[in-house]
């Protein structure tokens, strides 16, 4: 008798996944170029609107909070809308917010269109792009993330020089119009987003794997049968209690769909989420106020030197992404978490060096290394989250992670801005941010040591 072949559906790890990878690159390239050159683009804009450090950090907090809400709401709306529709909504919000920002003549208008509308779209786009990569690539996930992020780094390498030239020739408002025109491609990328179920590969399962799955199913059936038998002995009072509980569940059903409270308890309080959110928040704020700091009386750098500094950060970022592609197999062997901890400690050391160095050449070298640490912090976090939760919880986990970043930016951001204005010193503020980053790195190392010791005792 011929054996019946059994198949299962798995992620494509290629095929249409390469189209998705291209779409993700288009989406994230606009976001990355914009975020990477944020300080350069809006330096004169902020001066025109007379925004001080407190206003700027408050805007950053609103940006992050709106982006977090957009990312958090994505997992809720994905239960009702397709990824394509959500991507189109995100791209439309981002482009509309950016276009309206061009004509902002007051802080309120800037806060509404950039802080709320554009950032909501940014959160949706980031969540959809990360989820699409996570769905389409499993075995090649780290490679796909590294390739897409390397291409982004190439773009970010030339973006500071391009925006510096564009602002000098056309002005900062016309430069934003250029960026808005290029960002229309995000709508095309959103239209090409398709469900992964349309492109799943069919692979044959070995007889041993089939037997194991049958045993697991039988085990689950036995537990279900036992639960049904036990349920027949429930008394009337217990039945009334269950009915009341079901009513409460229906009342809170919307909130449960909106926010995965069980995932929040297990993931939000972990070092992989809680610690990483502090690191990401410090990274964003540091780079955002770095241009003003370098051109202040504490550093006395020219505009050309400042542009060169950001170019070197991009060079370090690109170099690290290329290394991640070359040593992709080694990364899979080590795991994403130890690499992420290394990135945190590298960021801590380079920032201490930048703040204490009196040599511009040494500072340029440290800025390049800081770009490498920035790459690890921003890129590897997607793999860290992916390893920390189940596959079907990834979108919700990204939303929770972005929500935590938004809350921290909304609270810590203005506080750091107030400290800067009160002390009238960027260096003191930078030391405080660097200390927070170092503390997270030390706590993460201690956790890894405790986990290893616990495993050895078992």
Short mmCIF file of C-alpha atoms in Angstrom, two decimals:
data_model
loop_
_atom_site.label_atom_id
_atom_site.label_comp_id
_atom_site.label_asym_id
_atom_site.label_seq_id
_atom_site.Cartn_x
_atom_site.Cartn_y
_atom_site.Cartn_z
CA UNK A 1 0.00 0.00 0.00
CA UNK A 2 1.41 3.39 -1.01
CA UNK A 3 2.15 5.83 1.79
CA UNK A 4 0.04 8.97 1.88
CA UNK A 5 2.20 12.07 1.74
CA UNK A 6 1.43 14.78 4.26
CA UNK A 7 2.17 18.44 3.70
CA UNK A 8 2.10 21.63 5.74
CA UNK A 9 2.17 25.29 4.80
CA UNK A 10 5.19 27.40 5.80
CA UNK A 11 6.35 30.96 5.19
CA UNK A 12 7.77 31.48 1.67
CA UNK A 13 11.22 32.80 2.77
CA UNK A 14 11.52 34.18 -0.76
CA UNK A 15 9.30 34.42 -3.85
CA UNK A 16 6.81 37.23 -3.28
CA UNK A 17 8.67 37.85 -0.04
CA UNK A 18 11.28 39.73 -2.09
CA UNK A 19 8.52 42.06 -3.35
CA UNK A 20 7.48 42.60 0.26
CA UNK A 21 11.12 43.25 1.15
CA UNK A 22 11.23 45.94 -1.54
CA UNK A 23 8.00 47.49 -0.25
CA UNK A 24 9.38 47.49 3.28
CA UNK A 25 12.52 49.22 2.02
CA UNK A 26 10.46 51.92 0.27
CA UNK A 27 8.41 52.54 3.42
CA UNK A 28 11.28 52.51 5.89
CA UNK A 29 13.63 54.47 3.61
CA UNK A 30 11.38 57.51 3.83
CA UNK A 31 11.02 57.15 7.60
CA UNK A 32 14.73 56.54 8.15
CA UNK A 33 15.93 59.45 5.99
CA UNK A 34 13.44 61.73 7.71
CA UNK A 35 14.31 60.65 11.27
CA UNK A 36 18.06 60.56 10.58
CA UNK A 37 18.04 64.16 9.26
CA UNK A 38 15.33 65.50 11.57
CA UNK A 39 17.65 67.92 13.36
CA UNK A 40 19.13 69.23 10.11
CA UNK A 41 15.73 69.66 8.41
CA UNK A 42 14.00 71.46 11.27
CA UNK A 43 16.88 73.46 12.75
CA UNK A 44 15.88 76.69 10.98
CA UNK A 45 12.20 75.77 11.22
CA UNK A 46 12.42 75.62 15.02
CA UNK A 47 14.34 78.91 15.11
CA UNK A 48 11.64 80.63 13.05
CA UNK A 49 8.94 79.39 15.42
CA UNK A 50 11.09 80.35 18.47
CA UNK A 51 11.04 76.86 19.94
CA UNK A 52 13.36 76.20 22.90
CA UNK A 53 14.66 72.82 24.12
CA UNK A 54 11.53 72.19 26.19
CA UNK A 55 9.26 72.77 23.16
CA UNK A 56 11.42 70.54 20.96
CA UNK A 57 11.51 67.66 23.45
CA UNK A 58 7.76 68.07 24.03
CA UNK A 59 7.22 67.79 20.27
CA UNK A 60 9.42 64.71 20.25
CA UNK A 61 7.30 63.25 23.04
CA UNK A 62 4.09 63.90 21.10
CA UNK A 63 5.67 62.41 17.98
CA UNK A 64 6.66 59.27 19.85
CA UNK A 65 3.32 58.95 21.66
CA UNK A 66 1.32 59.35 18.45
CA UNK A 67 3.60 56.88 16.68
CA UNK A 68 3.13 54.49 19.60
CA UNK A 69 -0.66 54.82 19.47
CA UNK A 70 -0.61 54.18 15.73
CA UNK A 71 1.55 51.09 16.20
CA UNK A 72 -0.52 49.85 19.14
CA UNK A 73 -3.83 50.32 17.30
CA UNK A 74 -2.50 48.44 14.26
CA UNK A 75 -2.78 45.02 15.90
CA UNK A 76 -6.40 45.86 16.84
CA UNK A 77 -7.39 47.00 13.35
CA UNK A 78 -5.61 44.06 11.69
CA UNK A 79 -8.38 41.87 13.16
CA UNK A 80 -10.84 43.85 11.04
CA UNK A 81 -8.83 45.21 8.11
CA UNK A 82 -6.22 43.72 5.82
CA UNK A 83 -2.54 44.66 6.01
CA UNK A 84 -2.89 46.41 2.64
CA UNK A 85 -5.66 48.72 3.89
CA UNK A 86 -3.75 49.51 7.08
CA UNK A 87 -0.60 50.25 5.07
CA UNK A 88 -2.59 52.61 2.81
CA UNK A 89 -4.04 54.39 5.84
CA UNK A 90 -0.58 54.78 7.36
CA UNK A 91 0.99 56.07 4.13
CA UNK A 92 -1.85 58.57 3.62
CA UNK A 93 -1.57 59.89 7.17
CA UNK A 94 2.21 60.25 6.94
CA UNK A 95 2.14 62.07 3.59
CA UNK A 96 -0.76 64.32 4.58
CA UNK A 97 0.88 65.28 7.87
CA UNK A 98 4.20 66.03 6.18
CA UNK A 99 2.56 68.13 3.45
CA UNK A 100 0.57 70.22 5.94
CA UNK A 101 3.69 70.72 8.08
CA UNK A 102 5.27 72.60 5.15
CA UNK A 103 2.77 75.43 5.63
CA UNK A 104 2.88 75.54 9.46
CA UNK A 105 3.31 79.06 10.80
CA UNK A 106 2.71 78.30 14.48
CA UNK A 107 3.68 75.74 17.08
CA UNK A 108 0.10 74.44 17.39
CA UNK A 109 -0.16 73.63 13.67
CA UNK A 110 3.24 71.94 13.79
CA UNK A 111 2.22 69.88 16.82
CA UNK A 112 -1.07 68.81 15.19
CA UNK A 113 0.14 67.79 11.74
CA UNK A 114 3.66 66.59 12.49
CA UNK A 115 3.17 65.52 16.11
CA UNK A 116 -0.16 63.73 15.62
CA UNK A 117 -1.15 63.00 12.00
CA UNK A 118 2.27 62.23 10.53
CA UNK A 119 3.42 60.27 13.58
CA UNK A 120 0.24 58.15 13.64
CA UNK A 121 1.02 57.13 10.07
CA UNK A 122 4.64 56.46 11.01
CA UNK A 123 3.59 54.05 13.77
CA UNK A 124 1.23 52.17 11.46
CA UNK A 125 3.82 51.90 8.67
CA UNK A 126 6.54 50.68 11.03
CA UNK A 127 4.28 48.00 12.55
CA UNK A 128 2.98 46.78 9.18
CA UNK A 129 6.49 46.69 7.68
CA UNK A 130 7.94 44.77 10.65
CA UNK A 131 5.00 42.36 10.70
CA UNK A 132 5.26 41.74 6.95
CA UNK A 133 8.95 40.82 7.25
CA UNK A 134 8.18 38.61 10.24
CA UNK A 135 5.40 36.82 8.30
CA UNK A 136 7.22 36.29 5.00
CA UNK A 137 10.63 35.29 6.41
CA UNK A 138 11.37 32.72 9.13
CA UNK A 139 14.65 30.93 8.38
CA UNK A 140 16.00 33.97 6.53
CA UNK A 141 14.50 36.54 8.89
CA UNK A 142 17.77 37.93 10.27
CA UNK A 143 19.22 38.07 6.74
CA UNK A 144 16.13 39.87 5.38
CA UNK A 145 16.23 42.40 8.21
CA UNK A 146 19.98 42.95 7.72
CA UNK A 147 19.67 43.42 3.94
CA UNK A 148 16.78 45.88 4.20
CA UNK A 149 18.50 47.84 6.95
CA UNK A 150 21.79 47.93 5.01
CA UNK A 151 20.04 49.48 2.01
CA UNK A 152 18.48 51.99 4.38
CA UNK A 153 21.91 52.85 5.75
CA UNK A 154 23.19 53.55 2.23
CA UNK A 155 20.33 56.01 1.81
CA UNK A 156 20.98 57.59 5.21
CA UNK A 157 24.64 57.99 4.27
CA UNK A 158 23.86 60.55 1.57
CA UNK A 159 20.68 61.98 3.11
CA UNK A 160 22.41 64.52 5.46
CA UNK A 161 24.50 65.96 2.63
CA UNK A 162 21.48 66.04 0.31
CA UNK A 163 19.28 67.88 2.79
CA UNK A 164 22.07 70.30 3.65
CA UNK A 165 22.44 71.13 -0.06
CA UNK A 166 18.68 71.27 -0.59
CA UNK A 167 18.11 73.62 2.36
CA UNK A 168 20.87 75.94 1.20
CA UNK A 169 19.47 76.08 -2.35
CA UNK A 170 15.68 75.78 -1.90
CA UNK A 171 15.07 76.48 1.80
CA UNK A 172 13.78 74.11 4.45
CA UNK A 173 10.09 74.34 3.47
CA UNK A 174 10.74 73.55 -0.19
CA UNK A 175 13.02 70.70 0.90
CA UNK A 176 10.09 69.24 2.83
CA UNK A 177 8.01 69.42 -0.36
CA UNK A 178 10.72 67.37 -2.13
CA UNK A 179 10.54 64.78 0.63
CA UNK A 180 6.74 64.72 0.49
CA UNK A 181 6.83 64.09 -3.28
CA UNK A 182 9.22 61.17 -2.83
CA UNK A 183 7.07 59.77 -0.02
CA UNK A 184 4.13 59.22 -2.39
CA UNK A 185 5.90 55.98 -3.36
CA UNK A 186 4.85 54.65 0.04
CA UNK A 187 1.27 54.48 -1.22
CA UNK A 188 2.39 52.30 -4.14
CA UNK A 189 4.31 50.05 -1.74
CA UNK A 190 1.22 49.77 0.46
CA UNK A 191 -0.91 48.74 -2.53
CA UNK A 192 1.48 45.84 -3.25
CA UNK A 193 1.19 44.41 0.27
CA UNK A 194 -0.51 41.00 0.16
CA UNK A 195 -1.46 38.44 2.85
CA UNK A 196 1.23 35.83 3.45
CA UNK A 197 -1.43 33.09 3.16
CA UNK A 198 -1.52 33.73 -0.59
CA UNK A 199 2.13 32.75 -0.95
CA UNK A 200 2.70 29.99 1.61
CA UNK A 201 4.92 27.10 0.50
CA UNK A 202 3.78 23.50 0.75
CA UNK A 203 6.43 21.16 2.21
CA UNK A 204 6.27 17.46 2.91
CA UNK A 205 6.23 16.28 6.54
CA UNK A 206 8.25 13.20 7.48
CA UNK A 207 6.42 10.20 9.04
CA UNK A 208 8.04 10.86 12.44
CA UNK A 209 6.88 14.48 12.45
CA UNK A 210 3.39 13.34 11.47
CA UNK A 211 3.27 10.81 14.34
CA UNK A 212 4.42 13.48 16.78
CA UNK A 213 1.67 15.86 15.65
CA UNK A 214 -0.94 13.09 16.00
CA UNK A 215 0.22 12.37 19.55
CA UNK A 216 0.05 16.07 20.43
CA UNK A 217 -3.47 16.34 18.99
CA UNK A 218 -4.61 13.24 20.89
CA UNK A 219 -3.16 14.69 24.09
CA UNK A 220 -5.05 17.94 23.54
CA UNK A 221 -8.25 15.98 22.82
CA UNK A 222 -7.88 14.03 26.06
CA UNK A 223 -7.52 17.24 28.05
CA UNK A 224 -10.57 18.69 26.30
CA UNK A 225 -12.66 15.57 26.99
CA UNK A 226 -11.63 15.59 30.65
CA UNK A 227 -12.60 19.24 30.93
CA UNK A 228 -16.01 18.52 29.39
CA UNK A 229 -16.59 15.60 31.78
CA UNK A 230 -15.63 17.73 34.74
CA UNK A 231 -17.95 20.48 33.59
CA UNK A 232 -21.01 18.18 33.99
CA UNK A 233 -20.57 18.26 37.75
CA UNK A 234 -20.86 22.04 37.97
CA UNK A 235 -23.63 23.12 40.31
CA UNK A 236 -26.16 25.87 39.74
CA UNK A 237 -24.30 28.50 41.78
CA UNK A 238 -21.14 27.86 39.83
CA UNK A 239 -23.10 28.15 36.57
CA UNK A 240 -24.45 31.54 37.61
CA UNK A 241 -20.92 32.69 38.43
CA UNK A 242 -19.70 31.63 35.00
CA UNK A 243 -22.63 33.49 33.37
CA UNK A 244 -21.73 36.67 35.23
CA UNK A 245 -18.09 36.27 34.26
CA UNK A 246 -19.11 35.89 30.61
CA UNK A 247 -21.08 39.15 30.81
CA UNK A 248 -18.05 40.92 32.21
CA UNK A 249 -15.92 39.46 29.44
CA UNK A 250 -18.34 40.80 26.82
CA UNK A 251 -18.22 44.25 28.41
CA UNK A 252 -14.42 44.21 28.41
CA UNK A 253 -14.20 42.46 25.05
CA UNK A 254 -13.37 45.65 23.20
CA UNK A 255 -10.50 46.47 25.56
CA UNK A 256 -9.17 42.91 25.33
CA UNK A 257 -9.17 43.14 21.54
CA UNK A 258 -7.53 46.54 21.66
CA UNK A 259 -4.82 45.68 24.20
CA UNK A 260 -3.41 42.24 25.03
CA UNK A 261 -3.20 42.61 28.81
CA UNK A 262 -1.67 39.17 29.25
CA UNK A 263 1.12 40.06 26.83
CA UNK A 264 1.62 43.40 28.58
CA UNK A 265 2.21 41.65 31.90
CA UNK A 266 4.69 39.17 30.48
CA UNK A 267 6.49 41.35 27.92
CA UNK A 268 6.31 44.97 29.06
CA UNK A 269 8.03 44.33 32.42
CA UNK A 270 10.84 42.29 30.86
CA UNK A 271 14.27 43.77 30.22
CA UNK A 272 13.76 43.02 26.51
CA UNK A 273 10.95 45.59 26.43
CA UNK A 274 11.37 47.82 29.49
CA UNK A 275 15.14 48.19 29.20
CA UNK A 276 15.16 48.49 25.41
CA UNK A 277 12.54 51.26 25.48
CA UNK A 278 14.78 53.37 27.72
CA UNK A 279 17.72 52.78 25.37
CA UNK A 280 15.69 53.62 22.24
CA UNK A 281 14.26 56.77 23.84
CA UNK A 282 17.71 58.01 24.84
CA UNK A 283 19.03 57.20 21.35
CA UNK A 284 16.31 59.24 19.63
CA UNK A 285 16.60 62.26 21.94
CA UNK A 286 20.41 62.25 21.81
CA UNK A 287 20.54 62.35 18.01
CA UNK A 288 17.72 64.89 17.80
CA UNK A 289 19.47 67.55 19.91
CA UNK A 290 23.01 66.68 18.79
CA UNK A 291 23.10 69.27 15.92
CA UNK A 292 22.20 72.14 18.27
CA UNK A 293 24.73 70.87 20.83
CA UNK A 294 27.60 70.63 18.35
CA UNK A 295 26.99 74.19 17.15
CA UNK A 296 26.61 75.59 20.67
CA UNK A 297 29.36 77.39 22.60
CA UNK A 298 30.20 74.11 24.38
CA UNK A 299 31.46 72.46 21.17
CA UNK A 300 31.76 75.38 18.67
CA UNK A 301 31.41 73.21 15.56
CA UNK A 302 30.59 74.70 12.15
CA UNK A 303 27.67 73.57 10.00
CA UNK A 304 30.05 71.66 7.73
CA UNK A 305 31.57 69.82 10.70
CA UNK A 306 28.09 69.02 12.01
CA UNK A 307 27.03 67.62 8.63
CA UNK A 308 30.25 65.59 8.54
CA UNK A 309 29.48 64.24 12.03
CA UNK A 310 26.11 62.94 10.88
CA UNK A 311 27.69 61.50 7.76
CA UNK A 312 30.20 59.58 9.91
CA UNK A 313 27.37 58.30 12.08
CA UNK A 314 25.72 57.03 8.88
CA UNK A 315 29.04 55.48 7.75
CA UNK A 316 29.33 53.57 11.03
CA UNK A 317 25.70 52.55 10.73
CA UNK A 318 26.23 51.26 7.18
CA UNK A 319 29.44 49.42 8.10
CA UNK A 320 27.68 47.60 10.93
CA UNK A 321 24.78 46.58 8.70
CA UNK A 322 27.16 45.14 6.12
CA UNK A 323 28.92 43.21 8.88
CA UNK A 324 25.54 41.88 10.00
CA UNK A 325 24.95 40.47 6.51
CA UNK A 326 28.44 38.95 6.26
CA UNK A 327 28.25 37.37 9.70
CA UNK A 328 24.54 36.50 9.52
CA UNK A 329 25.09 32.82 10.39
CA UNK A 330 27.22 33.80 13.37
CA UNK A 331 24.45 36.14 14.53
CA UNK A 332 21.96 33.28 14.40
CA UNK A 333 24.34 31.19 16.49
CA UNK A 334 24.90 33.88 19.15
CA UNK A 335 21.31 35.07 19.29
CA UNK A 336 20.02 38.64 19.05
CA UNK A 337 19.99 39.48 22.77
CA UNK A 338 23.76 39.25 23.47
CA UNK A 339 24.40 41.31 20.33
CA UNK A 340 21.91 43.92 21.51
CA UNK A 341 23.60 44.17 24.92
CA UNK A 342 26.93 44.65 23.14
CA UNK A 343 25.38 47.50 21.15
CA UNK A 344 24.16 49.20 24.33
CA UNK A 345 27.57 49.04 25.99
CA UNK A 346 29.28 50.27 22.80
CA UNK A 347 26.90 53.24 22.74
CA UNK A 348 27.71 53.96 26.39
CA UNK A 349 31.49 53.89 25.86
CA UNK A 350 31.45 56.01 22.68
CA UNK A 351 29.26 58.70 24.25
CA UNK A 352 31.55 58.93 27.28
CA UNK A 353 34.48 59.30 24.87
CA UNK A 354 32.75 62.03 22.85
CA UNK A 355 31.92 64.03 25.98
CA UNK A 356 35.44 63.82 27.42
CA UNK A 357 37.51 64.17 24.23
CA UNK A 358 39.21 67.41 23.25
CA UNK A 359 40.33 66.10 19.85
CA UNK A 360 37.98 66.56 16.91
CA UNK A 361 39.63 63.68 15.02
CA UNK A 362 39.06 61.30 17.95
CA UNK A 363 35.49 62.58 18.22
CA UNK A 364 34.94 61.80 14.52
CA UNK A 365 36.18 58.23 15.14
CA UNK A 366 33.90 57.86 18.16
CA UNK A 367 30.94 59.20 16.16
CA UNK A 368 31.57 56.47 13.58
CA UNK A 369 31.57 53.84 16.35
CA UNK A 370 28.43 55.45 17.76
CA UNK A 371 26.82 54.90 14.36
CA UNK A 372 27.66 51.19 14.65
CA UNK A 373 26.06 51.02 18.08
CA UNK A 374 23.04 52.91 16.77
CA UNK A 375 22.64 50.29 14.04
CA UNK A 376 22.56 47.48 16.58
CA UNK A 377 20.11 49.32 18.84
CA UNK A 378 17.68 50.18 16.04
CA UNK A 379 17.96 47.06 13.86
CA UNK A 380 18.42 44.11 16.19
CA UNK A 381 15.49 45.14 18.42
CA UNK A 382 13.08 43.67 15.84
CA UNK A 383 14.81 40.28 16.22
CA UNK A 384 14.85 40.65 20.02
CA UNK A 385 11.07 41.21 20.08
CA UNK A 386 10.54 38.33 17.64
CA UNK A 387 12.49 35.95 19.91
CA UNK A 388 10.68 37.15 23.03
CA UNK A 389 7.05 36.49 21.95
CA UNK A 390 5.05 34.00 19.93
CA UNK A 391 4.68 34.53 16.19
CA UNK A 392 1.00 35.51 16.38
CA UNK A 393 1.79 38.02 19.17
CA UNK A 394 4.46 39.90 17.22
CA UNK A 395 2.28 42.74 15.92
CA UNK A 396 0.81 43.32 19.40
CA UNK A 397 4.28 43.16 20.97
CA UNK A 398 5.63 45.77 18.54
CA UNK A 399 2.64 47.96 19.40
CA UNK A 400 3.29 47.58 23.14
CA UNK A 401 6.98 48.31 22.62
CA UNK A 402 6.22 51.46 20.62
CA UNK A 403 3.63 52.49 23.22
CA UNK A 404 6.21 52.25 25.98
CA UNK A 405 8.63 54.35 23.92
CA UNK A 406 5.92 56.95 23.37
CA UNK A 407 5.16 57.20 27.09
CA UNK A 408 8.85 57.56 27.94
CA UNK A 409 9.35 60.23 25.27
CA UNK A 410 6.34 62.13 26.56
CA UNK A 411 7.67 62.07 30.13
CA UNK A 412 11.46 61.84 29.98
CA UNK A 413 11.80 63.99 26.84
CA UNK A 414 10.41 67.25 28.31
CA UNK A 415 12.22 66.53 31.60
CA UNK A 416 15.57 66.29 29.82
CA UNK A 417 14.73 69.45 27.87
CA UNK A 418 13.94 71.27 31.11
CA UNK A 419 17.25 70.09 32.61
CA UNK A 420 19.07 71.40 29.54
CA UNK A 421 17.36 74.81 29.81
CA UNK A 422 17.87 75.01 33.60
CA UNK A 423 21.57 74.06 33.51
CA UNK A 424 22.19 75.78 30.16
CA UNK A 425 24.45 72.82 29.34
CA UNK A 426 24.11 70.13 26.70
CA UNK A 427 27.04 68.21 28.23
CA UNK A 428 25.29 67.67 31.58
CA UNK A 429 22.17 66.47 29.77
CA UNK A 430 24.23 64.11 27.62
CA UNK A 431 25.97 62.68 30.69
CA UNK A 432 22.60 61.98 32.32
CA UNK A 433 21.28 60.21 29.21
CA UNK A 434 24.49 58.18 28.87
CA UNK A 435 24.26 57.09 32.52
CA UNK A 436 20.72 55.77 31.96
CA UNK A 437 21.88 53.82 28.91
CA UNK A 438 24.83 52.34 30.83
CA UNK A 439 22.57 51.30 33.72
CA UNK A 440 20.28 49.39 31.35
CA UNK A 441 23.27 47.60 29.81
CA UNK A 442 24.61 46.56 33.24
CA UNK A 443 21.18 45.29 34.37
CA UNK A 444 20.82 43.27 31.16
CA UNK A 445 24.26 41.70 31.68
CA UNK A 446 23.38 40.80 35.30
CA UNK A 447 20.14 39.20 34.12
CA UNK A 448 22.00 37.07 31.57
CA UNK A 449 24.46 35.95 34.27
CA UNK A 450 21.61 34.99 36.62
CA UNK A 451 19.83 33.05 33.85
CA UNK A 452 23.00 31.09 33.02
CA UNK A 453 23.61 30.25 36.68
CA UNK A 454 20.03 29.10 37.11
CA UNK A 455 20.32 26.82 34.08
CA UNK A 456 23.59 25.36 35.34
CA UNK A 457 22.01 24.54 38.72
CA UNK A 458 19.17 22.72 37.00
#
